[in-house]
Amino acid sequence: MNGGTGRTAQPVMKHGVVRVAERGWGTHRTIAAAVRAAADGAVVSLQPGVYRESLVLDRTVTLTAAKGPGTVRIAPARGAAVTVSGGAPVLRHLDLAGGGGGPALLIRGGDARVEACTVTAGSVEVGHDARAALRDCVVRDVPGDGVRVTGTAVAAVTGCTLGPVGRHGVHVDDGARADLRGTRVDRPAACALVLTGTAAVTAEDCFLGECAEDAVRVGGPVRLLLSGCRLHGAGGHGLRADGCAPAAGRDGRDGRDRADGAADEAGAAGAAGAAGAAADRVDDRIRLERCEILRTGREGVYLAGESEARLTDCHLTQTGGAALHVMDDAALVLDRVRAVDLPGTALAVGGDAQVRATGCVFTRTGANALYGSGSSLTELTDCELSATAYSAVHLQGGGRAELRSCAVLDSEQHGVRVEHGGHLTALDSRVERAALSGVDVEDGDAVLRRCAVSACATGVRLRTRHRPLLDACEIRAVRTTGVEVGAGTGATLTDCVVEDCGTSGVFFERDSEGWVDATAVGDVRGSGLVVWSGARPRVFATRVSGTAKNGVYAHDGAAGVFERCTIADTRYPALYVGAKATPVFRGLRVHDTQEDLSAHADGEPVFEDCRTENVSVSTLPAGAGPAPEREPAVHGGRAAPPGGSQPEADEEGAAGAADEKGPGAAETLAGLLAELDRLVGLDRVKQEVASLAKVMRMVKQRQEAGLQPPPLSRHLVFAGNPGTGKTTVARLYGRILAALGMLSHGRLVEADRAALVGEYVGHTAPRTTAVFRRALGGVLFIDEAYALVPHGQVSDFGQEAVATLVKLMEDHRDDVVVIVAGYPDDMDRFLGSNPGLASRFTRTLSFDDYASDDLVRIVEHQAQLHEYRLREDTVAGLTSLFDAMERTERFGNGRTARQVFQRMTELHAQRVADLASPGAEDLTLVLPQDLPEEALRS
């Protein structure tokens, strides 16, 4: 009391500080009273004690414990200890306890800061449009969520510890945002972090784990960035996302539709673009960077629904389920992710999910490194898949995968297993040390290009109704068979090397069909090529040497065609032909071996133009015998596989009169020009090529005389519509230059945008360079070259391909010829896209559309090739048919002629099938009524 006035003395505020204590001069007895008395910006200093108040703050004041943390406790009997509805209050060094099961700290307005406080018996809730910053706080022993952020509120949680709590550690809902830094969310009864609605959360250097359910759970089109976080000890998933992507994300999903059917190499770039659609779809709504996911009860990362996520530089280990599991329509992008020491699979992809992984390591797994099923699509680039208890890659049920520059190592089963509709595309990859097969395909399909398989039990094992392709692959150091083509299976091998095999090099099982071209088989402990009963392989330009048994072993009842092959250095006879075996050997060369042929008395081999050199015991017939059937033509020294795409010339009919010599044969300029002249139509092109050949011959003569050659570019532009013989002429041009000695071999390497342009930054130049180097010594033919510079897209990766080509053409000006082809107008635009193109492509050859008479000649050639005869009125009808055809953009020139002939044979067959006993003339004679009227509409 103040004796002078008889009134109670009021607390004095000195230097903006208001004191609160249970007793003492100049203090308030309650915090609420002190707050009411304090000016804006004042500090309310609380003396140690327990305050049974439920505060409401709507002003900018600071509440602080005078004696530091742990000395002041605000614990009302009911309700929140502190409710913030406005202002910018600061809470420092306080213990806040909720009463009655509600929140202990409720922030529903204003901009609050909470520093070094402890919150118990109630959650921290931030709602409406409030802003809150929690720093160095502890939230524990809470019956519900530790921190809950809703509405459009924004919360920053820095250096805090949350847990144990009765539900989720942090729950962000609605359109709220939260920023967690250096915070530990530990021992929640449910999840460590939950995002729902359209929430957005950034968490940096946080611990999220030791929880009963998922470390992080995402539902709905939220945004999440985890950077440098540890997701440890979750009873459920490390990260679970099973919500829907926003509408914008769903719009991008038709990339998969465009990808369907692009599983074969055409590519490989088409499939790459398909899988790359996964990356295009992911708009970084869910991102994990430099995170570690450890000791989860279920999957490390689980994506379902239409969720999308990207992981960069993350580490996953000791997960209860798969390290990464992607289902439904989800999409996942992985960059430099490691998934190691796993009891199950590293990456499981199912449903219609899409995954793209670059620079990742999946190793030491208790199951697969990659398991793909459903209609999923997975692209792996520069990845390692190793030390797996099951097959490193397992694809089934329609699951598709593309491996680029990957290493598949040390599998305890198969390196790659494809079954029941799975599809594999592997490019520039290697498979090593698989306990079973390096690649095993059963009722699936596979395309392998430039791959290496080594140190496995079996190299490649194929048992499928599809036709797998091995192109430019190497199979080495296998314990049994190099390539095993199963019963009833068709397979294609081109430019492959099969060597150092424990048994046979290539084994064709019963009733199989194989197509082998330009392949080398050597250093095998059994026979080079084994053909079992009923098998019918076609083998072209293949070399077999260094075998412990036969070069070619044709079992009883085997068949097949072996053309332009070489066999040498065999310990058993180079050829063995069993009883009733009917193989055909054309242009075979056997040299430097003890014996060339051992045949059963009932064997029926056919030999045409075969020869032997340096053979001690020779019984191989040197003359030609009639072949029992007509075999497919071989163009440019290579054979076109059945069921695959024929060379353009064959489809166009332009090569109707072309010889079957390849550039490897000794060819003369006169013979090649005669072959060119026999092509249907193309009069102007023939004249220009003949003129070029003369100029090139003169250049060669000047060089041989020691004179400087005149300035001359050998590179050409072929301008014309589809089906006009461009590929055929390009192939001949290469052979002509090889015959003149201006190219080492003259072989044609075909490429297009898909082969040259990468999907990502930095991929295009290496891809273009690799294709260019394969063409050295020959011709690089780029069809639809204008596609490298799409109209109106100045930043397209195709510009990089063009720039790379220009430089390589300059660096290797004497080693390669480049021919670019396409529609005339588009080629003008292409040449104008880079200053270096016009100076390197100085000559354009124009390919005119075929006249009706030319198209008739193509059909006549097709008929002769397939043993049909056309009556004069049929030929006249053909001419009228082609005259009446509308020459739209769908008109295929020579390809259209070939399609017309095919339809004629179908109509002929339908007519003859109705005859009681058709004779030889009925079976071969095509009548006017066999002409297809519907061709007019195409």
PDB file of N, CA and C in Angstrom, residues 170-223:
ATOM      1  N   VAL A 170       4.762 -34.649 -37.128  1.00  0.00           N
ATOM      2  CA  VAL A 170       4.363 -33.400 -37.784  1.00  0.00           C
ATOM      3  C   VAL A 170       3.306 -33.747 -38.819  1.00  0.00           C
ATOM      4  N   HIS A 171       2.198 -33.014 -38.785  1.00  0.00           N
ATOM      5  CA  HIS A 171       1.135 -33.226 -39.768  1.00  0.00           C
ATOM      6  C   HIS A 171       0.814 -31.874 -40.401  1.00  0.00           C
ATOM      7  N   VAL A 172       1.025 -31.800 -41.732  1.00  0.00           N
ATOM      8  CA  VAL A 172       0.762 -30.569 -42.471  1.00  0.00           C
ATOM      9  C   VAL A 172      -0.382 -30.858 -43.435  1.00  0.00           C
ATOM     10  N   ASP A 173      -1.451 -30.061 -43.344  1.00  0.00           N
ATOM     11  CA  ASP A 173      -2.682 -30.373 -44.073  1.00  0.00           C
ATOM     12  C   ASP A 173      -3.152 -29.140 -44.846  1.00  0.00           C
ATOM     13  N   ASP A 174      -4.217 -29.330 -45.612  1.00  0.00           N
ATOM     14  CA  ASP A 174      -4.844 -28.259 -46.385  1.00  0.00           C
ATOM     15  C   ASP A 174      -3.791 -27.612 -47.315  1.00  0.00           C
ATOM     16  N   GLY A 175      -3.735 -26.307 -47.332  1.00  0.00           N
ATOM     17  CA  GLY A 175      -2.760 -25.605 -48.159  1.00  0.00           C
ATOM     18  C   GLY A 175      -1.628 -25.029 -47.344  1.00  0.00           C
ATOM     19  N   ALA A 176      -1.384 -25.579 -46.166  1.00  0.00           N
ATOM     20  CA  ALA A 176      -0.363 -25.044 -45.263  1.00  0.00           C
ATOM     21  C   ALA A 176       1.038 -25.375 -45.762  1.00  0.00           C
ATOM     22  N   ARG A 177       2.026 -24.618 -45.221  1.00  0.00           N
ATOM     23  CA  ARG A 177       3.433 -24.850 -45.544  1.00  0.00           C
ATOM     24  C   ARG A 177       4.239 -24.970 -44.279  1.00  0.00           C
ATOM     25  N   ALA A 178       5.259 -25.836 -44.320  1.00  0.00           N
ATOM     26  CA  ALA A 178       6.131 -26.005 -43.163  1.00  0.00           C
ATOM     27  C   ALA A 178       7.567 -26.155 -43.634  1.00  0.00           C
ATOM     28  N   ASP A 179       8.468 -25.573 -42.837  1.00  0.00           N
ATOM     29  CA  ASP A 179       9.897 -25.628 -43.119  1.00  0.00           C
ATOM     30  C   ASP A 179      10.583 -26.207 -41.898  1.00  0.00           C
ATOM     31  N   LEU A 180      11.141 -27.429 -42.033  1.00  0.00           N
ATOM     32  CA  LEU A 180      11.805 -28.099 -40.915  1.00  0.00           C
ATOM     33  C   LEU A 180      13.301 -28.116 -41.184  1.00  0.00           C
ATOM     34  N   ARG A 181      14.080 -27.668 -40.215  1.00  0.00           N
ATOM     35  CA  ARG A 181      15.536 -27.657 -40.372  1.00  0.00           C
ATOM     36  C   ARG A 181      16.189 -28.140 -39.083  1.00  0.00           C
ATOM     37  N   GLY A 182      17.107 -29.097 -39.239  1.00  0.00           N
ATOM     38  CA  GLY A 182      17.843 -29.594 -38.091  1.00  0.00           C
ATOM     39  C   GLY A 182      16.954 -30.101 -36.980  1.00  0.00           C
ATOM     40  N   THR A 183      15.844 -30.671 -37.329  1.00  0.00           N
ATOM     41  CA  THR A 183      14.852 -31.097 -36.338  1.00  0.00           C
ATOM     42  C   THR A 183      14.818 -32.617 -36.260  1.00  0.00           C
ATOM     43  N   ARG A 184      14.576 -33.121 -35.051  1.00  0.00           N
ATOM     44  CA  ARG A 184      14.495 -34.566 -34.831  1.00  0.00           C
ATOM     45  C   ARG A 184      13.063 -34.939 -34.455  1.00  0.00           C
ATOM     46  N   VAL A 185      12.457 -35.760 -35.288  1.00  0.00           N
ATOM     47  CA  VAL A 185      11.119 -36.276 -34.989  1.00  0.00           C
ATOM     48  C   VAL A 185      11.302 -37.750 -34.648  1.00  0.00           C
ATOM     49  N   ASP A 186      11.117 -38.075 -33.383  1.00  0.00           N
ATOM     50  CA  ASP A 186      11.576 -39.358 -32.843  1.00  0.00           C
ATOM     51  C   ASP A 186      10.459 -40.024 -32.032  1.00  0.00           C
ATOM     52  N   ARG A 187      10.224 -41.272 -32.308  1.00  0.00           N
ATOM     53  CA  ARG A 187       9.286 -42.102 -31.542  1.00  0.00           C
ATOM     54  C   ARG A 187       7.836 -41.625 -31.559  1.00  0.00           C
ATOM     55  N   PRO A 188       7.304 -41.196 -32.692  1.00  0.00           N
ATOM     56  CA  PRO A 188       5.864 -40.976 -32.758  1.00  0.00           C
ATOM     57  C   PRO A 188       5.140 -42.325 -32.833  1.00  0.00           C
ATOM     58  N   ALA A 189       3.905 -42.369 -32.325  1.00  0.00           N
ATOM     59  CA  ALA A 189       3.157 -43.620 -32.350  1.00  0.00           C
ATOM     60  C   ALA A 189       2.683 -43.981 -33.750  1.00  0.00           C
ATOM     61  N   ALA A 190       2.608 -43.013 -34.667  1.00  0.00           N
ATOM     62  CA  ALA A 190       2.193 -43.274 -36.043  1.00  0.00           C
ATOM     63  C   ALA A 190       3.339 -42.904 -36.976  1.00  0.00           C
ATOM     64  N   CYS A 191       3.217 -41.806 -37.714  1.00  0.00           N
ATOM     65  CA  CYS A 191       4.238 -41.389 -38.682  1.00  0.00           C
ATOM     66  C   CYS A 191       5.049 -40.208 -38.148  1.00  0.00           C
ATOM     67  N   ALA A 192       6.268 -40.064 -38.661  1.00  0.00           N
ATOM     68  CA  ALA A 192       7.076 -38.915 -38.273  1.00  0.00           C
ATOM     69  C   ALA A 192       6.589 -37.650 -38.969  1.00  0.00           C
ATOM     70  N   LEU A 193       6.265 -37.736 -40.249  1.00  0.00           N
ATOM     71  CA  LEU A 193       5.838 -36.569 -41.013  1.00  0.00           C
ATOM     72  C   LEU A 193       4.718 -36.995 -41.951  1.00  0.00           C
ATOM     73  N   VAL A 194       3.618 -36.252 -41.939  1.00  0.00           N
ATOM     74  CA  VAL A 194       2.476 -36.545 -42.804  1.00  0.00           C
ATOM     75  C   VAL A 194       2.102 -35.281 -43.560  1.00  0.00           C
ATOM     76  N   LEU A 195       1.886 -35.432 -44.870  1.00  0.00           N
ATOM     77  CA  LEU A 195       1.407 -34.330 -45.698  1.00  0.00           C
ATOM     78  C   LEU A 195       0.113 -34.760 -46.366  1.00  0.00           C
ATOM     79  N   THR A 196      -0.914 -33.939 -46.270  1.00  0.00           N
ATOM     80  CA  THR A 196      -2.181 -34.195 -46.937  1.00  0.00           C
ATOM     81  C   THR A 196      -2.683 -32.906 -47.566  1.00  0.00           C
ATOM     82  N   GLY A 197      -3.788 -33.020 -48.300  1.00  0.00           N
ATOM     83  CA  GLY A 197      -4.325 -31.848 -48.972  1.00  0.00           C
ATOM     84  C   GLY A 197      -3.390 -31.378 -50.068  1.00  0.00           C
ATOM     85  N   THR A 198      -3.093 -30.089 -50.069  1.00  0.00           N
ATOM     86  CA  THR A 198      -2.125 -29.518 -51.019  1.00  0.00           C
ATOM     87  C   THR A 198      -0.958 -28.897 -50.266  1.00  0.00           C
ATOM     88  N   ALA A 199      -0.607 -29.511 -49.155  1.00  0.00           N
ATOM     89  CA  ALA A 199       0.439 -28.981 -48.286  1.00  0.00           C
ATOM     90  C   ALA A 199       1.796 -28.970 -48.990  1.00  0.00           C
ATOM     91  N   ALA A 200       2.714 -28.151 -48.462  1.00  0.00           N
ATOM     92  CA  ALA A 200       4.088 -28.079 -48.953  1.00  0.00           C
ATOM     93  C   ALA A 200       5.036 -28.088 -47.766  1.00  0.00           C
ATOM     94  N   VAL A 201       6.047 -28.970 -47.817  1.00  0.00           N
ATOM     95  CA  VAL A 201       6.993 -29.097 -46.709  1.00  0.00           C
ATOM     96  C   VAL A 201       8.406 -29.166 -47.274  1.00  0.00           C
ATOM     97  N   THR A 202       9.301 -28.418 -46.619  1.00  0.00           N
ATOM     98  CA  THR A 202      10.735 -28.548 -46.870  1.00  0.00           C
ATOM     99  C   THR A 202      11.387 -28.988 -45.577  1.00  0.00           C
ATOM    100  N   ALA A 203      12.164 -30.067 -45.622  1.00  0.00           N
ATOM    101  CA  ALA A 203      12.865 -30.543 -44.431  1.00  0.00           C
ATOM    102  C   ALA A 203      14.334 -30.710 -44.778  1.00  0.00           C
ATOM    103  N   GLU A 204      15.194 -30.064 -43.992  1.00  0.00           N
ATOM    104  CA  GLU A 204      16.626 -30.105 -44.257  1.00  0.00           C
ATOM    105  C   GLU A 204      17.370 -30.565 -43.018  1.00  0.00           C
ATOM    106  N   ASP A 205      18.238 -31.570 -43.214  1.00  0.00           N
ATOM    107  CA  ASP A 205      19.076 -32.087 -42.122  1.00  0.00           C
ATOM    108  C   ASP A 205      18.227 -32.493 -40.921  1.00  0.00           C
ATOM    109  N   CYS A 206      17.179 -33.232 -41.162  1.00  0.00           N
ATOM    110  CA  CYS A 206      16.282 -33.670 -40.097  1.00  0.00           C
ATOM    111  C   CYS A 206      16.386 -35.176 -39.899  1.00  0.00           C
ATOM    112  N   PHE A 207      15.994 -35.618 -38.702  1.00  0.00           N
ATOM    113  CA  PHE A 207      15.831 -37.041 -38.410  1.00  0.00           C
ATOM    114  C   PHE A 207      14.340 -37.314 -38.320  1.00  0.00           C
ATOM    115  N   LEU A 208      13.877 -38.266 -39.093  1.00  0.00           N
ATOM    116  CA  LEU A 208      12.463 -38.616 -39.110  1.00  0.00           C
ATOM    117  C   LEU A 208      12.365 -40.120 -38.969  1.00  0.00           C
ATOM    118  N   GLY A 209      12.001 -40.606 -37.802  1.00  0.00           N
ATOM    119  CA  GLY A 209      11.981 -42.051 -37.677  1.00  0.00           C
ATOM    120  C   GLY A 209      11.668 -42.572 -36.302  1.00  0.00           C
ATOM    121  N   GLU A 210      12.115 -43.844 -36.107  1.00  0.00           N
ATOM    122  CA  GLU A 210      11.806 -44.600 -34.894  1.00  0.00           C
ATOM    123  C   GLU A 210      10.312 -44.520 -34.604  1.00  0.00           C
ATOM    124  N   CYS A 211       9.525 -44.700 -35.670  1.00  0.00           N
ATOM    125  CA  CYS A 211       8.078 -44.563 -35.565  1.00  0.00           C
ATOM    126  C   CYS A 211       7.417 -45.900 -35.854  1.00  0.00           C
ATOM    127  N   ALA A 212       6.163 -46.038 -35.394  1.00  0.00           N
ATOM    128  CA  ALA A 212       5.452 -47.302 -35.572  1.00  0.00           C
ATOM    129  C   ALA A 212       4.988 -47.494 -37.015  1.00  0.00           C
ATOM    130  N   GLU A 213       4.709 -46.402 -37.720  1.00  0.00           N
ATOM    131  CA  GLU A 213       4.219 -46.512 -39.091  1.00  0.00           C
ATOM    132  C   GLU A 213       5.260 -45.937 -40.055  1.00  0.00           C
ATOM    133  N   ASP A 214       4.842 -45.126 -41.031  1.00  0.00           N
ATOM    134  CA  ASP A 214       5.773 -44.616 -42.036  1.00  0.00           C
ATOM    135  C   ASP A 214       6.566 -43.424 -41.508  1.00  0.00           C
ATOM    136  N   ALA A 215       7.828 -43.328 -41.925  1.00  0.00           N
ATOM    137  CA  ALA A 215       8.595 -42.142 -41.549  1.00  0.00           C
ATOM    138  C   ALA A 215       7.977 -40.901 -42.193  1.00  0.00           C
ATOM    139  N   VAL A 216       7.671 -40.977 -43.477  1.00  0.00           N
ATOM    140  CA  VAL A 216       7.018 -39.867 -44.186  1.00  0.00           C
ATOM    141  C   VAL A 216       5.866 -40.455 -44.988  1.00  0.00           C
ATOM    142  N   ARG A 217       4.684 -39.870 -44.804  1.00  0.00           N
ATOM    143  CA  ARG A 217       3.506 -40.330 -45.555  1.00  0.00           C
ATOM    144  C   ARG A 217       2.924 -39.147 -46.305  1.00  0.00           C
ATOM    145  N   VAL A 218       2.662 -39.379 -47.596  1.00  0.00           N
ATOM    146  CA  VAL A 218       2.162 -38.320 -48.466  1.00  0.00           C
ATOM    147  C   VAL A 218       0.845 -38.782 -49.076  1.00  0.00           C
ATOM    148  N   GLY A 219      -0.166 -37.931 -49.010  1.00  0.00           N
ATOM    149  CA  GLY A 219      -1.435 -38.224 -49.645  1.00  0.00           C
ATOM    150  C   GLY A 219      -1.959 -36.993 -50.354  1.00  0.00           C
ATOM    151  N   GLY A 220      -2.190 -37.095 -51.644  1.00  0.00           N
ATOM    152  CA  GLY A 220      -2.691 -35.942 -52.383  1.00  0.00           C
ATOM    153  C   GLY A 220      -1.592 -35.211 -53.112  1.00  0.00           C
ATOM    154  N   PRO A 221      -1.950 -34.179 -53.864  1.00  0.00           N
ATOM    155  CA  PRO A 221      -0.976 -33.427 -54.686  1.00  0.00           C
ATOM    156  C   PRO A 221      -0.171 -32.433 -53.851  1.00  0.00           C
ATOM    157  N   VAL A 222       0.642 -32.926 -52.969  1.00  0.00           N
ATOM    158  CA  VAL A 222       1.432 -32.081 -52.078  1.00  0.00           C
ATOM    159  C   VAL A 222       2.781 -31.782 -52.718  1.00  0.00           C
ATOM    160  N   ARG A 223       3.554 -30.929 -52.033  1.00  0.00           N
ATOM    161  CA  ARG A 223       4.949 -30.685 -52.428  1.00  0.00           C
ATOM    162  C   ARG A 223       5.839 -30.979 -51.236  1.00  0.00           C
TER     163      ARG A 223
END
